[in-house]
Tab-separated table of C-alpha atoms in Angstrom:
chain	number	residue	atom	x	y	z
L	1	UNK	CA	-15.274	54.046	16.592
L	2	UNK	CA	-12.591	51.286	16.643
L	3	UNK	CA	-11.082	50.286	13.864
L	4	UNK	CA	-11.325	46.623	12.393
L	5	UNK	CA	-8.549	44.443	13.263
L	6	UNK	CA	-6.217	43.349	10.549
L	7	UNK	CA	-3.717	40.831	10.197
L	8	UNK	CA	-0.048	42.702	9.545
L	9	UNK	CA	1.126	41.470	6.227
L	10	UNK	CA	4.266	40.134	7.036
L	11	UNK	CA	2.266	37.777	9.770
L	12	UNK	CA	-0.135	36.986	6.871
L	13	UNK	CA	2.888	35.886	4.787
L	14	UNK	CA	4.537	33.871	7.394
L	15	UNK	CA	1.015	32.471	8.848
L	16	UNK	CA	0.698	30.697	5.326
L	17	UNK	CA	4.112	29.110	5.371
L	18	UNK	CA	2.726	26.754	7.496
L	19	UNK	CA	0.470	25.452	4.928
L	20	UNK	CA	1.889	22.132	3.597
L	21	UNK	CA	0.711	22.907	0.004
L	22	UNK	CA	2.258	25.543	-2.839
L	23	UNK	CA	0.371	29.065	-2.653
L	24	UNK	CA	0.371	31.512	-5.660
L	25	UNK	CA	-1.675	34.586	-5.594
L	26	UNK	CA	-2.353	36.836	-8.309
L	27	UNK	CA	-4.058	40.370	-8.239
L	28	UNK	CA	-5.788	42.283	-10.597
L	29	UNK	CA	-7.068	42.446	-14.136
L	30	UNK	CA	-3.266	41.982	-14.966
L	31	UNK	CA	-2.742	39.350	-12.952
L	32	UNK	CA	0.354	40.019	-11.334
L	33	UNK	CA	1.814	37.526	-8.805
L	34	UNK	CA	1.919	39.248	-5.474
L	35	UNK	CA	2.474	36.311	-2.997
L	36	UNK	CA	4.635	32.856	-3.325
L	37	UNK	CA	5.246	30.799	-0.778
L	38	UNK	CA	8.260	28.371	-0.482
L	39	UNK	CA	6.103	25.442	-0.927
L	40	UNK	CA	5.080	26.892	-4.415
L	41	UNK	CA	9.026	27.577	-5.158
L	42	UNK	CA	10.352	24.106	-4.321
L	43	UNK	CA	7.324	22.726	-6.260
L	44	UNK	CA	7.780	24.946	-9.169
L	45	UNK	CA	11.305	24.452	-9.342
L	46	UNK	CA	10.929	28.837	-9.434
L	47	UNK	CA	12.370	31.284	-7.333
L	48	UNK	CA	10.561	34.374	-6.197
L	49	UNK	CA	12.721	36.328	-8.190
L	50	UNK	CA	11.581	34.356	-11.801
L	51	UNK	CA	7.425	34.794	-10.778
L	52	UNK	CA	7.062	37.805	-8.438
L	53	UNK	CA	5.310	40.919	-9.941
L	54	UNK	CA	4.663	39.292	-13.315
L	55	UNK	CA	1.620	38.378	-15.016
L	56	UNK	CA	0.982	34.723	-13.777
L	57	UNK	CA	0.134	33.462	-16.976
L	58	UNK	CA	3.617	34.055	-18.154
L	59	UNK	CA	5.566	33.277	-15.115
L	60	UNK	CA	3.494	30.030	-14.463
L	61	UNK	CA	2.312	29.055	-18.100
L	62	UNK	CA	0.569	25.577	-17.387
L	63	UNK	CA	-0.471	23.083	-19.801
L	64	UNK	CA	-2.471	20.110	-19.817
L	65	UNK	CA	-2.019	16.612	-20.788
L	66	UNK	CA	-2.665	18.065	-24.639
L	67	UNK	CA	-0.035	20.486	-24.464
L	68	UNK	CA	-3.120	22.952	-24.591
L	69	UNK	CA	-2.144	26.274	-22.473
L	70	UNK	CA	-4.338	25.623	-19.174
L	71	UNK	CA	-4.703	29.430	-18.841
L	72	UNK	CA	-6.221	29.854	-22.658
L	73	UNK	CA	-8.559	27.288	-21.737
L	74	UNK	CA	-9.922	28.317	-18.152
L	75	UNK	CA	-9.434	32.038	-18.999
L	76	UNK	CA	-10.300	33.447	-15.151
L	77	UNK	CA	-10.834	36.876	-15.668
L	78	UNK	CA	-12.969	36.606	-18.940
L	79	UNK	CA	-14.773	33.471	-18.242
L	80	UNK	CA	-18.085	32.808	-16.705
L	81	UNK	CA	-19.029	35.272	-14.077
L	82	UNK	CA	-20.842	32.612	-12.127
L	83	UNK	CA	-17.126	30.463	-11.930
L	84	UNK	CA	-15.990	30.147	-8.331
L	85	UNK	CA	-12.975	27.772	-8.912
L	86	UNK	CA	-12.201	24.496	-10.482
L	87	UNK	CA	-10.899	21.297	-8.787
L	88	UNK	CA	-7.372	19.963	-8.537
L	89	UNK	CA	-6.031	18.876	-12.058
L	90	UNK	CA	-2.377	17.549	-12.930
L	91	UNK	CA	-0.881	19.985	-15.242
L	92	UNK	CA	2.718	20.648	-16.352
L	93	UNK	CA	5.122	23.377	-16.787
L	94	UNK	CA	7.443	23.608	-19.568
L	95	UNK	CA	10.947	22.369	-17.651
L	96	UNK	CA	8.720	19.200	-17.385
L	97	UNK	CA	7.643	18.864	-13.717
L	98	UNK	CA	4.320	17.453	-13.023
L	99	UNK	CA	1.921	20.176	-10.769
L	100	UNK	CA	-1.450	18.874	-9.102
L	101	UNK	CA	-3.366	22.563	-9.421
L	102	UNK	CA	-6.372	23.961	-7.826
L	103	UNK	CA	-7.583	27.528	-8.059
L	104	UNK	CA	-9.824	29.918	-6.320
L	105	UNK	CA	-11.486	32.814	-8.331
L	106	UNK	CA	-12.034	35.917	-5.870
L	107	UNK	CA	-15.067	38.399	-5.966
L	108	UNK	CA	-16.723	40.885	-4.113
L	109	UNK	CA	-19.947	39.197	-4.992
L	110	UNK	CA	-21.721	37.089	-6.882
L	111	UNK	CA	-21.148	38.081	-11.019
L	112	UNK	CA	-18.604	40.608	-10.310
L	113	UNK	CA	-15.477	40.592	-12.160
L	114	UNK	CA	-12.165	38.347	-10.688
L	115	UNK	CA	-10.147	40.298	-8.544
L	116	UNK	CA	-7.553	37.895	-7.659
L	117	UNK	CA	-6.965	34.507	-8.777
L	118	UNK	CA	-5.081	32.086	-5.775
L	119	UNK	CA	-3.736	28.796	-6.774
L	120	UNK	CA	-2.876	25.969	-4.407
L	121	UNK	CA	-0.034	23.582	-5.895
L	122	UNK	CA	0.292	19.838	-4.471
L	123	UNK	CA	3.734	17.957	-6.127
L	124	UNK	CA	2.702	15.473	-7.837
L	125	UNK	CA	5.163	13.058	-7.143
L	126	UNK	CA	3.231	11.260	-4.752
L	127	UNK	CA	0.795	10.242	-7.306
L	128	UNK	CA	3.256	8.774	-9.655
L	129	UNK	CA	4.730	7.050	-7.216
L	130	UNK	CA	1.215	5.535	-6.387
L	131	UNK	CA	0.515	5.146	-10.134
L	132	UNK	CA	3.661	3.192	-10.712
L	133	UNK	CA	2.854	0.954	-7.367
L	134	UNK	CA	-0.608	0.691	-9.145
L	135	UNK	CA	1.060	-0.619	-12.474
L	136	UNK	CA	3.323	-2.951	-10.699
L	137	UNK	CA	0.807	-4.488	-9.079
L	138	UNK	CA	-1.385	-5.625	-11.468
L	139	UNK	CA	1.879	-6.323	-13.641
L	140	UNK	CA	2.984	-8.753	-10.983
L	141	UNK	CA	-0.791	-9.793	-10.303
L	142	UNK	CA	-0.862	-10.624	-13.786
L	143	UNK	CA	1.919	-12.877	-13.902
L	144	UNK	CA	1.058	-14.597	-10.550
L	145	UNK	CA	-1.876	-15.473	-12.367
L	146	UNK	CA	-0.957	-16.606	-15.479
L	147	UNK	CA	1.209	-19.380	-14.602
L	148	UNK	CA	-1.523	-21.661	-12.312
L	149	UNK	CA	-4.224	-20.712	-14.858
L	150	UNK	CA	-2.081	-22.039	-17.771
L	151	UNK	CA	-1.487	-25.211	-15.569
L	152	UNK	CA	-5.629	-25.665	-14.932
L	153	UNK	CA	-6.362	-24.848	-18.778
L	154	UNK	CA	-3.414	-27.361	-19.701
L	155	UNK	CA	-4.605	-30.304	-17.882
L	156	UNK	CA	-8.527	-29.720	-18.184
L	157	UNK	CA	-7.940	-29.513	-22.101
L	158	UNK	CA	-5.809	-32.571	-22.008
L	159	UNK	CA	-8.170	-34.229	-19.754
L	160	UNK	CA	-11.262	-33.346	-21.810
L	161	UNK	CA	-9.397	-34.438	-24.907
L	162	UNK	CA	-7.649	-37.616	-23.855
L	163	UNK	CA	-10.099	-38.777	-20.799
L	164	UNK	CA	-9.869	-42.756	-22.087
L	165	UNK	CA	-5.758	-42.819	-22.565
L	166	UNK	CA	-4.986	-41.969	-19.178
L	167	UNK	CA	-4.612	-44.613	-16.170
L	168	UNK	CA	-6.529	-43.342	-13.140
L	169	UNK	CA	-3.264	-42.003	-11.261
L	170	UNK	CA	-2.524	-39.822	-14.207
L	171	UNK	CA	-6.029	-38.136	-13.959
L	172	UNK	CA	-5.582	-38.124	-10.106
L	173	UNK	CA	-2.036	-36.256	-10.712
L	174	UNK	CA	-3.963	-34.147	-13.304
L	175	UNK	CA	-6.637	-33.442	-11.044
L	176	UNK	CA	-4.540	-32.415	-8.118
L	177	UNK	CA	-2.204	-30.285	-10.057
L	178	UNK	CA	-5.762	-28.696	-11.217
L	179	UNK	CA	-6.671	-28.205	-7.797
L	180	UNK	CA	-3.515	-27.137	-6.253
L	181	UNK	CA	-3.415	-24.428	-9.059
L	182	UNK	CA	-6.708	-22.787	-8.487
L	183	UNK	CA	-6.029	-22.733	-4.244
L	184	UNK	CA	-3.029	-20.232	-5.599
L	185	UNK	CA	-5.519	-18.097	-7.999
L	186	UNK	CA	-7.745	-18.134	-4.461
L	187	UNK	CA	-5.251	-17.537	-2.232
L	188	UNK	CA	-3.793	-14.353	-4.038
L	189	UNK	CA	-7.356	-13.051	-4.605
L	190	UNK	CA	-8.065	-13.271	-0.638
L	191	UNK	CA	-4.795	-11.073	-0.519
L	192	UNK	CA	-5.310	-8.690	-2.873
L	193	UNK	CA	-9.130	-8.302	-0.991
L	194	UNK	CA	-7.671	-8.345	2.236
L	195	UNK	CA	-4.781	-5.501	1.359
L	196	UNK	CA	-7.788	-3.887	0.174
L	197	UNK	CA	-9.388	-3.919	3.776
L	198	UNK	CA	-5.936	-3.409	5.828
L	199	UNK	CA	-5.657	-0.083	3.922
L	200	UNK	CA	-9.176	1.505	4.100
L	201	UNK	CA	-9.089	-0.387	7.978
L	202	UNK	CA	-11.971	-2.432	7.648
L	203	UNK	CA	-10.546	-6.088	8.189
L	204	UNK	CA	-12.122	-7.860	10.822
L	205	UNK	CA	-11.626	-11.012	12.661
L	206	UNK	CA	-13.456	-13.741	14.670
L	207	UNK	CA	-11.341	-14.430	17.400
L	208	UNK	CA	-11.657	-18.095	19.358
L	209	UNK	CA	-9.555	-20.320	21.269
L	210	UNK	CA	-7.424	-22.679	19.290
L	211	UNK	CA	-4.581	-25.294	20.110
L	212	UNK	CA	-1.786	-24.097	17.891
L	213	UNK	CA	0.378	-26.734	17.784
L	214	UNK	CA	-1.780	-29.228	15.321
L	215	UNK	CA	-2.185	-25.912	12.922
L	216	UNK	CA	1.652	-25.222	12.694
L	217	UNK	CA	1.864	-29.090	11.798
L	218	UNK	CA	-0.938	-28.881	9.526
L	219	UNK	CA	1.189	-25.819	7.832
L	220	UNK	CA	4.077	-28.275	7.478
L	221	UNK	CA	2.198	-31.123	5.765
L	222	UNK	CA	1.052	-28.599	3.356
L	223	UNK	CA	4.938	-27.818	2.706
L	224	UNK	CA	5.869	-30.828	2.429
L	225	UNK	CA	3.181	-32.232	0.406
L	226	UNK	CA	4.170	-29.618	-1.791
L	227	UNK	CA	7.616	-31.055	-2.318
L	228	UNK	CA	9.197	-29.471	0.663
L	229	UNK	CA	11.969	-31.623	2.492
L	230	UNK	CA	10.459	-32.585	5.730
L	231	UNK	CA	13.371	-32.456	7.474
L	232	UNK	CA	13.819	-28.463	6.471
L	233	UNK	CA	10.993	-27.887	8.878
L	234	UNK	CA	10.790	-27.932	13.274
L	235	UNK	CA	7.776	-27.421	15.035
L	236	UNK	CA	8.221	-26.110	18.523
L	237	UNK	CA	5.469	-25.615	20.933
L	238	UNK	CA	5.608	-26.572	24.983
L	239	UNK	CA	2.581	-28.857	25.954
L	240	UNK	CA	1.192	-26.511	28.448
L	241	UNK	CA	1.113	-23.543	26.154
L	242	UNK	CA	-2.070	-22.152	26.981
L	243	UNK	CA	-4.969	-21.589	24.105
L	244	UNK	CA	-4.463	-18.799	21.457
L	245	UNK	CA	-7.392	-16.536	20.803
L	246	UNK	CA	-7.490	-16.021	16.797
L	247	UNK	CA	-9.575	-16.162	13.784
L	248	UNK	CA	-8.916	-19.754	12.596
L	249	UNK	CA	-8.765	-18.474	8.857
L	250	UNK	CA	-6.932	-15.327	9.520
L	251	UNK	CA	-4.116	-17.128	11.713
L	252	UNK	CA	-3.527	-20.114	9.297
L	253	UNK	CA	-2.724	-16.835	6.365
L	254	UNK	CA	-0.637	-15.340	9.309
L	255	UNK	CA	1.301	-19.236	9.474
L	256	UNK	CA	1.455	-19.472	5.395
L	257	UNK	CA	2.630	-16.158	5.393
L	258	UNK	CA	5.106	-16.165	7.377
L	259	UNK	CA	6.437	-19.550	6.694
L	260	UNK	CA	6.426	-18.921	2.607
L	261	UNK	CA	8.838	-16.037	3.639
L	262	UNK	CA	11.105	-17.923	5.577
L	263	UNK	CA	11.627	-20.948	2.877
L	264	UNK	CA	11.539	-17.982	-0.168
L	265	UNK	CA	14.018	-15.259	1.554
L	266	UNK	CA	15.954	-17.155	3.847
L	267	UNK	CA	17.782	-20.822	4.694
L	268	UNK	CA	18.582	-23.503	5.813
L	269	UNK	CA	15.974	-25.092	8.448
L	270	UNK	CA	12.500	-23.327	9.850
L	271	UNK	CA	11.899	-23.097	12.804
L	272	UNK	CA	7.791	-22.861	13.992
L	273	UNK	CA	7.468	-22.117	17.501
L	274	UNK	CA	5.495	-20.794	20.489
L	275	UNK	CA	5.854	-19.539	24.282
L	276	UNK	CA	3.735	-17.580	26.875
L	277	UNK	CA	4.109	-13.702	26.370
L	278	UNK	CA	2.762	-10.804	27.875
L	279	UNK	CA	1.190	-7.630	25.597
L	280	UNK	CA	0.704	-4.820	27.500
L	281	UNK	CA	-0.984	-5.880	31.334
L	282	UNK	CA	-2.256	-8.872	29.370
L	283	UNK	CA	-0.898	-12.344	28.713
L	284	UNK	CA	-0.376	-13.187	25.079
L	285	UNK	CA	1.402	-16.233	23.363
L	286	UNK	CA	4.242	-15.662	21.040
L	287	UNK	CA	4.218	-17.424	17.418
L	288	UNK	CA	7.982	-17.380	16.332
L	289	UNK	CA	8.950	-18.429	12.731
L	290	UNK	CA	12.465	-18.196	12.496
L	291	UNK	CA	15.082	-19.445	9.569
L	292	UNK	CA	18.805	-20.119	9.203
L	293	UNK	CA	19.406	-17.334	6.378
L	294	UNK	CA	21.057	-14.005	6.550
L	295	UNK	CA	18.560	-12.408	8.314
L	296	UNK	CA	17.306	-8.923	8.102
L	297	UNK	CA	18.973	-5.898	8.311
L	298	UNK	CA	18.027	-3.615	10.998
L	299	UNK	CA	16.777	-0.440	8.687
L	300	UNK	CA	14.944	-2.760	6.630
L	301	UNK	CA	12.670	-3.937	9.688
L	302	UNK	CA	9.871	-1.948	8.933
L	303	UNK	CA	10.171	-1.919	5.299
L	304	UNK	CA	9.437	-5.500	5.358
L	305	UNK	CA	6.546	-4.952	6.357
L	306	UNK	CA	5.613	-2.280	3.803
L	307	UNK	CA	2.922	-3.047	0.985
L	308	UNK	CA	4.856	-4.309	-2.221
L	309	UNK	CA	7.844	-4.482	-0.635
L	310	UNK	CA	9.731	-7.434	-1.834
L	311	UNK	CA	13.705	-6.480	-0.808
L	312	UNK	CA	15.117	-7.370	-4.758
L	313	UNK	CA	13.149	-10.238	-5.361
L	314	UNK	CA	11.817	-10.882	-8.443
L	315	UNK	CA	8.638	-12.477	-7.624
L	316	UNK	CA	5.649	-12.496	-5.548
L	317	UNK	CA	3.445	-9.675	-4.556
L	318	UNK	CA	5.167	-8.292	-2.313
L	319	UNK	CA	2.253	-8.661	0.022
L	320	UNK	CA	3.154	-11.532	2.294
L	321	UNK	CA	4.019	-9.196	5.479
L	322	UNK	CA	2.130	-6.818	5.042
L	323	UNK	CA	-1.025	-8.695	5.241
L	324	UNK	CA	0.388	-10.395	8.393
L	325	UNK	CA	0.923	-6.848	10.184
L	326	UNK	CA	-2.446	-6.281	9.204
L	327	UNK	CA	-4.042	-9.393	10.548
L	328	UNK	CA	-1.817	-9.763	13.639
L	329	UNK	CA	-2.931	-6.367	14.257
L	330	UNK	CA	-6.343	-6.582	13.726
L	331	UNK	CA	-6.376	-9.270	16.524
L	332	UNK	CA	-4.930	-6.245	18.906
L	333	UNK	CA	-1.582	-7.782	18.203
L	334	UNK	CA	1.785	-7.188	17.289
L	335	UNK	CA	4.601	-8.491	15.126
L	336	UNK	CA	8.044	-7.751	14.890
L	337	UNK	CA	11.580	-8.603	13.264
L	338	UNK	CA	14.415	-10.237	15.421
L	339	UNK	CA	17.390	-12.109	14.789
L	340	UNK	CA	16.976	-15.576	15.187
L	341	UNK	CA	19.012	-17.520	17.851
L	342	UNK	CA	21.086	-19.142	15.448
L	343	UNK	CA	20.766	-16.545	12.779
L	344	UNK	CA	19.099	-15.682	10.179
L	345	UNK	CA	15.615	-13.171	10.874
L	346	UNK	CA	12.708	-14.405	13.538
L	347	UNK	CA	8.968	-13.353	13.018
L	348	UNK	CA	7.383	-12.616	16.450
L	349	UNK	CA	3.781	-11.994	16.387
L	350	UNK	CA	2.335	-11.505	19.652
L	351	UNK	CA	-1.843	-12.593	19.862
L	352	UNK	CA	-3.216	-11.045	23.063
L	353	UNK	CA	-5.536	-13.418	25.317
L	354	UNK	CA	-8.792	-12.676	24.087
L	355	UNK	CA	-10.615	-13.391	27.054
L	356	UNK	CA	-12.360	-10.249	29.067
């Protein structure tokens, strides 16, 4: 009668190397550490030497966040004899490093006693990175706030209190700075949703033909009724630039986008163009915002446009480009980083013709 095949140990051992997690196995009602892989070691911060053929409780002792020993409190091998398991948990060891833990409790069958206890290890330095990403953002979401929602509860309180001592430009002044305010609470709650959506990839657009040239203008005014010097600002677009197929809401937050980081992180004047283009087999029309500044430096062209990322600056989400990518993308587009023909950096975001 043949005899069952079985994997050779060493192949076993160097078959789970692969694995991109920490594995620790332990055998027995003693619990001695049998296997470690060099996942688990660089996670650990252990060598083989320090946990190999010792009882696991001893050469891993984890604790939880109440400095409780996590081994007193699952207890494995006198527990419940129904336990399978438990689900990842971040516990620590005592140099200090952070360990995202999940075990497996193995049986011959159902009720019968533990015979080895495997642990996978994830480091858990990707979650506090996410975690502090998480805290900076509603940090800086909470000061974006703050400051237009101070202006509105200014001037309504004034206004409520004072109506009859103001001349009707003062309330129209009032009014607009009330205004102006809450389109900048809207405007970084449509970001935050839309990050939200370019994440979990569920952002979706309504692509039509549109004359760009009046909506690059349109951005302008908006600058320069905001104080902007409207001689900082050149609108470029040939007169027999074909229609652009975009979402009319999506492409005027591509414009604002992209012009708000030009006049924050660069200088001198902006520059909003257009020309033909050609994406793939397809033709396309380029949008170009470009600025006289320092530009970009090549190995930060991608971090630009990374979530948060906001290159030293002190202010702002840190959103800006990344919701472009996502938007320019979610047309079947691209966008890019160049140098700008006079210097400073060039946005080119490429809109495919959206005609079948």
């Amino acid at each position: 009668m043949p005899q069952p095949f079985r994997v050779p140990d060493d192949l076993a051992a160097h078959g789970l190397e692969f694995l991109p997690d920490g594995l620790v196995a332990a055998v027995g009602e003693d619990a001695i550490v049998r296997f470690m892989n060099s996942h688990a070691q660089r996670i650990t911060g252990l060598c083989t030497a320090d946990v190999m053929d010792r009882d696991i409780r001893e050469a891993l002792p984890f604790q939880d966040a109440d400095g409780a020993s996590w081994w007193e409190v699952t207890n494995p091998w006198e527990g419940l004899a129904t336990r399978t398991g438990h689900r990842e948990r971040l516990l620590m060891l005592p140099s200090g490093r952070e360990v995202l833990v999940t075990a497996k409790y193995v049986r011959r069958g159902v009720g019968e006693p533990v015979r080895a206890v495997i642990l996978g290890l994830r480091d858990a330095e990707g979650r506090r990175r996410a975690e502090a990403e998480s805290a900076a953002l509603l940090t800086t979401v909470a000061h974006e706030l703050r400051s237009p929602l101070t202006g509105v509860k200014g001037f309504s309180s004034t206004l409520l209190r004072n109506w009859d001592r103001f001349t009707d430009d003062q309330k129209r002044l009032m009014l607009e700075t009330i205004e102006a305010d809450a389109d900048r609470v809207t405007r970084l709650i449509t970001e935050l949703l839309d990050a939200s959506r370019i994440n979990v990839g569920r952002l979706t657009v309504h692509a039509q033909p549109l004359d760009l040239r009046p909506r690059l203008e349109a951005q302008v005014e908006r600058r320069v009724a905001a104080g902007a010097d409207r001689e900082q600002f050149v609108v470029d677009v040939p007169d027999d630039l074909p229609q652009m197929w975009a979402d009319p809401d999506r492409l005027e937050q591509i414009v604002a986008n992209l012009v708000e980081n030009a006049v924050r992180h660069g200088q001198g004047t902006v520059r909003l163009a257009a020309e033909r283009a050609v994406l793939g087999d397809r033709p396309a029309v380029d949008l170009l915002v470009a600025d006289d500044g320092e530009g970009i430096a090549t190995q930060h062209r991608e971090l630009v446009f990374s979530r948060f990322w906001q290159g030293g600056a002190k202010h702002g989400t840190g959103l800006g480009l990344y919701l472009v990518r996502g938007l320019v993308e979610a047309h079947g587009g691209v966008v890019r980083v160049e140098d700008a023909p006079g210097g400073g950096a060039q946005m080119r975001a490429t809109f495919p013709d959206g005609e079948d």
